[in-house]
Amino acid sequence: QEGMAERTPWEIVLPDESATEDLGRFLAEILRPGDLVALSGGLGGGKTTLARAVIREILGDPELEVPSPTFTLVQPYEGRTGQAVVHADLYRLRGPDELVELGFDEMTDRAIALVEWPDRLPPRQGPTLAIDLSLKPEFGDDARLARLIGGGGLGGRLMRARALRVLLDR
Ligand code: ADP
Ligand code: MG
């Protein structure tokens, strides 16, 4: 059950790249198998940078090479505990058939999915828990404005984690 509060957008200014990486590590803490993070925003917005931070945190390797899946489109990873993470960049996707060929549904079934250009996905069905996260340049320089909306139970999880973080930061 989710109310209005859980779907209230959360906007954060990320002053530089390390703040984007911090947000990625924060998200890694609350994501669970089957969750999807839809990463939108233009080229160079920081989608891959954020996904890389999530993956490194979940896999427990801060140095791990996480190339942009620009041409592979989907790149699976497996964490120490067997947790699957799928990083996708659908900018070059030719159509929904190609997703089927890539085995996207099977791959993401019990994985944490981080999807750049999620507008290329067919309309989501079923109970997929998703965070819509957009990044856009703001105020010049390296700052980005991140806007997050959690759907399904993820809205509540996001809200509680934010509240906890504010309390702990004081
Ligand atoms: P996208 O995947 O959205 O195309 P990338 O993560 O590949 O974007 O690239 C973002 C670029 O912007 C990188 O070169 C990164 O160093 C730079 N950058 C500058 N400021 C930030 C920020 N606050 N967050 C993320 N990346 C930033
Ligand atoms: Mg990218």
mmCIF file of C-alpha atoms and ligand atoms in Angstrom:
data_model
loop_
_atom_site.group_PDB
_atom_site.id
_atom_site.type_symbol
_atom_site.label_atom_id
_atom_site.label_comp_id
_atom_site.label_asym_id
_atom_site.label_seq_id
_atom_site.Cartn_x
_atom_site.Cartn_y
_atom_site.Cartn_z
ATOM 1 C CA GLN A 1 0.000 0.000 0.000
ATOM 2 C CA GLU A 2 1.449 3.357 -0.935
ATOM 3 C CA GLY A 3 0.165 6.847 -0.354
ATOM 4 C CA MET A 4 0.890 10.247 -1.846
ATOM 5 C CA ALA A 5 3.943 10.885 0.322
ATOM 6 C CA GLU A 6 5.826 7.920 -1.138
ATOM 7 C CA ARG A 7 5.456 9.313 -4.632
ATOM 8 C CA THR A 8 6.586 12.826 -3.795
ATOM 9 C CA PRO A 9 9.579 13.593 -6.016
ATOM 10 C CA TRP A 10 12.868 13.913 -4.199
ATOM 11 C CA GLU A 11 15.169 16.519 -5.708
ATOM 12 C CA ILE A 12 18.811 16.745 -4.767
ATOM 13 C CA VAL A 13 21.568 18.960 -6.074
ATOM 14 C CA LEU A 14 24.693 16.953 -6.794
ATOM 15 C CA PRO A 15 27.489 19.548 -6.817
ATOM 16 C CA ASP A 16 30.093 17.291 -8.412
ATOM 17 C CA GLU A 17 30.810 13.769 -9.614
ATOM 18 C CA SER A 18 31.597 12.449 -6.139
ATOM 19 C CA ALA A 19 28.122 13.505 -4.961
ATOM 20 C CA THR A 20 26.615 11.478 -7.815
ATOM 21 C CA GLU A 21 28.710 8.507 -6.680
ATOM 22 C CA ASP A 22 27.462 9.039 -3.103
ATOM 23 C CA LEU A 23 23.882 8.880 -4.354
ATOM 24 C CA GLY A 24 24.715 5.638 -6.183
ATOM 25 C CA ARG A 25 26.119 4.077 -2.999
ATOM 26 C CA PHE A 26 23.040 5.222 -1.072
ATOM 27 C CA LEU A 27 20.743 3.592 -3.644
ATOM 28 C CA ALA A 28 22.776 0.372 -3.553
ATOM 29 C CA GLU A 29 21.785 0.039 0.116
ATOM 30 C CA ILE A 30 18.063 0.066 -0.574
ATOM 31 C CA LEU A 31 17.836 -1.864 -3.851
ATOM 32 C CA ARG A 32 16.689 -5.475 -3.819
ATOM 33 C CA PRO A 33 16.381 -8.252 -6.417
ATOM 34 C CA GLY A 34 13.758 -7.386 -9.026
ATOM 35 C CA ASP A 35 14.124 -3.619 -8.597
ATOM 36 C CA LEU A 36 14.681 -1.375 -11.599
ATOM 37 C CA VAL A 37 16.308 2.046 -11.672
ATOM 38 C CA ALA A 38 15.262 3.973 -14.781
ATOM 39 C CA LEU A 39 18.044 6.482 -15.461
ATOM 40 C CA SER A 40 17.048 9.324 -17.743
ATOM 41 C CA GLY A 41 18.562 12.634 -18.788
ATOM 42 C CA GLY A 42 20.674 13.665 -21.760
ATOM 43 C CA LEU A 43 24.103 12.498 -22.891
ATOM 44 C CA GLY A 44 26.800 13.249 -20.334
ATOM 45 C CA GLY A 45 24.233 13.716 -17.581
ATOM 46 C CA GLY A 46 25.940 11.200 -15.323
ATOM 47 C CA LYS A 47 23.753 8.099 -15.754
ATOM 48 C CA THR A 48 26.702 5.755 -16.284
ATOM 49 C CA THR A 49 28.655 7.407 -13.470
ATOM 50 C CA LEU A 50 25.762 6.747 -11.096
ATOM 51 C CA ALA A 51 25.200 3.176 -12.317
ATOM 52 C CA ARG A 52 28.938 2.459 -11.916
ATOM 53 C CA ALA A 53 28.818 3.579 -8.264
ATOM 54 C CA VAL A 54 25.788 1.357 -7.592
ATOM 55 C CA ILE A 55 27.498 -1.658 -9.208
ATOM 56 C CA ARG A 56 30.813 -1.143 -7.411
ATOM 57 C CA GLU A 57 29.016 -0.891 -4.073
ATOM 58 C CA ILE A 58 26.868 -3.990 -4.603
ATOM 59 C CA LEU A 59 29.847 -5.995 -5.872
ATOM 60 C CA GLY A 60 32.037 -4.684 -3.066
ATOM 61 C CA ASP A 61 34.836 -3.620 -5.410
ATOM 62 C CA PRO A 62 35.443 0.146 -5.519
ATOM 63 C CA GLU A 63 37.935 -0.233 -8.387
ATOM 64 C CA LEU A 64 35.865 -2.478 -10.635
ATOM 65 C CA GLU A 65 35.922 -1.601 -14.348
ATOM 66 C CA VAL A 66 32.369 -0.698 -15.332
ATOM 67 C CA PRO A 67 32.419 0.388 -18.973
ATOM 68 C CA SER A 68 29.389 2.043 -20.514
ATOM 69 C CA PRO A 69 27.284 -0.668 -22.196
ATOM 70 C CA THR A 70 26.933 1.641 -25.204
ATOM 71 C CA PHE A 71 27.379 -1.149 -27.760
ATOM 72 C CA THR A 72 26.727 -4.331 -25.749
ATOM 73 C CA LEU A 73 23.434 -2.701 -24.641
ATOM 74 C CA VAL A 74 23.173 -4.994 -21.631
ATOM 75 C CA GLN A 75 25.952 -5.989 -19.269
ATOM 76 C CA PRO A 76 25.330 -8.465 -16.433
ATOM 77 C CA TYR A 77 27.346 -8.505 -13.189
ATOM 78 C CA GLU A 78 27.280 -10.875 -10.254
ATOM 79 C CA GLY A 79 27.952 -9.818 -6.694
ATOM 80 C CA ARG A 80 29.760 -11.783 -3.993
ATOM 81 C CA THR A 81 26.491 -13.049 -2.567
ATOM 82 C CA GLY A 82 25.274 -14.103 -6.025
ATOM 83 C CA GLN A 83 23.190 -10.964 -6.407
ATOM 84 C CA ALA A 84 22.764 -10.235 -10.121
ATOM 85 C CA VAL A 85 22.991 -6.671 -11.375
ATOM 86 C CA VAL A 86 22.220 -5.724 -14.973
ATOM 87 C CA HIS A 87 23.456 -2.461 -16.468
ATOM 88 C CA ALA A 88 21.755 -1.472 -19.717
ATOM 89 C CA ASP A 89 22.115 1.430 -22.135
ATOM 90 C CA LEU A 90 19.245 1.226 -24.599
ATOM 91 C CA TYR A 91 20.141 4.304 -26.663
ATOM 92 C CA ARG A 92 21.096 2.146 -29.645
ATOM 93 C CA LEU A 93 18.313 -0.396 -29.222
ATOM 94 C CA ARG A 94 16.677 -1.040 -32.610
ATOM 95 C CA GLY A 95 13.336 -2.116 -31.183
ATOM 96 C CA PRO A 96 11.613 -4.340 -28.637
ATOM 97 C CA ASP A 97 12.592 -7.476 -30.617
ATOM 98 C CA GLU A 98 16.233 -6.801 -29.899
ATOM 99 C CA LEU A 99 15.484 -6.784 -26.157
ATOM 100 C CA VAL A 100 13.986 -10.255 -26.540
ATOM 101 C CA GLU A 101 17.075 -11.410 -28.505
ATOM 102 C CA LEU A 102 19.307 -10.082 -25.759
ATOM 103 C CA GLY A 103 17.314 -12.055 -23.182
ATOM 104 C CA PHE A 104 16.614 -8.898 -21.217
ATOM 105 C CA ASP A 105 13.579 -10.224 -19.320
ATOM 106 C CA GLU A 106 15.306 -13.420 -18.202
ATOM 107 C CA MET A 107 18.439 -11.509 -17.294
ATOM 108 C CA THR A 108 16.603 -8.950 -15.169
ATOM 109 C CA ASP A 109 14.126 -11.355 -13.592
ATOM 110 C CA ARG A 110 15.804 -11.555 -10.180
ATOM 111 C CA ALA A 111 18.396 -8.873 -10.777
ATOM 112 C CA ILE A 112 18.782 -5.269 -9.817
ATOM 113 C CA ALA A 113 18.439 -3.492 -13.173
ATOM 114 C CA LEU A 114 20.019 -0.118 -13.932
ATOM 115 C CA VAL A 115 18.663 1.111 -17.253
ATOM 116 C CA GLU A 116 19.859 4.143 -19.203
ATOM 117 C CA TRP A 117 17.407 5.435 -21.859
ATOM 118 C CA PRO A 118 14.511 3.528 -20.241
ATOM 119 C CA ASP A 119 12.053 5.211 -22.627
ATOM 120 C CA ARG A 120 13.171 2.479 -25.081
ATOM 121 C CA LEU A 121 11.670 -0.200 -22.804
ATOM 122 C CA PRO A 122 8.228 -1.522 -23.683
ATOM 123 C CA PRO A 123 5.634 -0.281 -21.162
ATOM 124 C CA ARG A 124 6.337 -1.905 -17.826
ATOM 125 C CA GLN A 125 3.931 -4.573 -16.736
ATOM 126 C CA GLY A 126 3.294 -6.284 -13.462
ATOM 127 C CA PRO A 127 4.602 -5.366 -10.060
ATOM 128 C CA THR A 128 8.094 -4.185 -11.072
ATOM 129 C CA LEU A 129 9.393 -1.929 -8.362
ATOM 130 C CA ALA A 130 11.088 1.029 -9.982
ATOM 131 C CA ILE A 131 12.807 4.265 -9.210
ATOM 132 C CA ASP A 132 12.610 6.899 -11.925
ATOM 133 C CA LEU A 133 15.777 8.932 -11.644
ATOM 134 C CA SER A 134 16.617 11.835 -13.931
ATOM 135 C CA LEU A 135 19.846 13.799 -13.991
ATOM 136 C CA LYS A 136 20.233 17.168 -15.589
ATOM 137 C CA PRO A 137 22.925 19.820 -15.654
ATOM 138 C CA GLU A 138 22.049 22.783 -13.446
ATOM 139 C CA PHE A 139 23.785 25.963 -12.408
ATOM 140 C CA GLY A 140 26.654 25.360 -14.832
ATOM 141 C CA ASP A 141 29.909 23.645 -13.842
ATOM 142 C CA ASP A 142 29.703 20.067 -12.654
ATOM 143 C CA ALA A 143 26.418 20.276 -10.775
ATOM 144 C CA ARG A 144 23.503 18.027 -11.612
ATOM 145 C CA LEU A 145 19.936 18.112 -10.394
ATOM 146 C CA ALA A 146 18.741 14.609 -9.537
ATOM 147 C CA ARG A 147 15.026 13.950 -9.336
ATOM 148 C CA LEU A 148 13.839 10.622 -7.941
ATOM 149 C CA ILE A 149 10.401 9.110 -7.752
ATOM 150 C CA GLY A 150 9.912 5.664 -6.258
ATOM 151 C CA GLY A 151 7.019 3.536 -7.437
ATOM 152 C CA GLY A 152 5.447 0.576 -5.685
ATOM 153 C CA GLY A 153 7.044 -0.352 -2.365
ATOM 154 C CA LEU A 154 10.216 1.381 -3.485
ATOM 155 C CA GLY A 155 8.638 4.789 -2.859
ATOM 156 C CA GLY A 156 8.259 3.922 0.809
ATOM 157 C CA ARG A 157 11.718 2.382 1.056
ATOM 158 C CA LEU A 158 13.236 5.480 -0.521
ATOM 159 C CA MET A 159 11.344 7.761 1.842
ATOM 160 C CA ARG A 160 12.370 5.858 4.976
ATOM 161 C CA ALA A 161 15.992 5.667 3.877
ATOM 162 C CA ARG A 162 16.036 9.419 3.188
ATOM 163 C CA ALA A 163 14.532 10.157 6.596
ATOM 164 C CA LEU A 164 17.090 7.942 8.299
ATOM 165 C CA ARG A 165 19.920 9.555 6.397
ATOM 166 C CA VAL A 166 18.823 13.052 7.384
ATOM 167 C CA LEU A 167 18.650 11.964 11.030
ATOM 168 C CA LEU A 168 22.067 10.320 10.901
ATOM 169 C CA ASP A 169 23.668 13.285 9.130
ATOM 170 C CA ARG A 170 22.754 15.725 11.893
HETATM 171 P P1 ADP B 1 25.698 9.544 -19.308
HETATM 172 O O1 ADP B 1 25.796 8.089 -19.012
HETATM 173 O O2 ADP B 1 24.481 10.186 -18.696
HETATM 174 O O3 ADP B 1 25.825 9.859 -20.756
HETATM 175 P P2 ADP B 1 28.320 9.691 -18.062
HETATM 176 O O4 ADP B 1 28.185 9.245 -16.646
HETATM 177 O O5 ADP B 1 28.884 8.739 -19.038
HETATM 178 O O6 ADP B 1 26.908 10.278 -18.562
HETATM 179 O O7 ADP B 1 29.223 10.993 -18.140
HETATM 180 C C1 ADP B 1 29.082 12.056 -17.257
HETATM 181 C C2 ADP B 1 30.280 12.981 -17.465
HETATM 182 O O8 ADP B 1 30.084 14.174 -16.729
HETATM 183 C C3 ADP B 1 31.567 12.354 -16.973
HETATM 184 O O9 ADP B 1 32.606 12.769 -17.807
HETATM 185 C C4 ADP B 1 31.728 12.955 -15.582
HETATM 186 O O10 ADP B 1 33.081 13.063 -15.202
HETATM 187 C C5 ADP B 1 31.125 14.328 -15.775
HETATM 188 N N1 ADP B 1 30.501 14.899 -14.567
HETATM 189 C C6 ADP B 1 30.713 16.152 -14.112
HETATM 190 N N2 ADP B 1 29.971 16.415 -13.042
HETATM 191 C C7 ADP B 1 29.248 15.307 -12.789
HETATM 192 C C8 ADP B 1 28.275 14.986 -11.798
HETATM 193 N N3 ADP B 1 27.875 15.858 -10.841
HETATM 194 N N4 ADP B 1 27.733 13.752 -11.842
HETATM 195 C C9 ADP B 1 28.092 12.871 -12.812
HETATM 196 N N5 ADP B 1 29.010 13.124 -13.762
HETATM 197 C C10 ADP B 1 29.585 14.333 -13.771
HETATM 198 MG MG MG B 2 25.768 6.419 -20.228
#
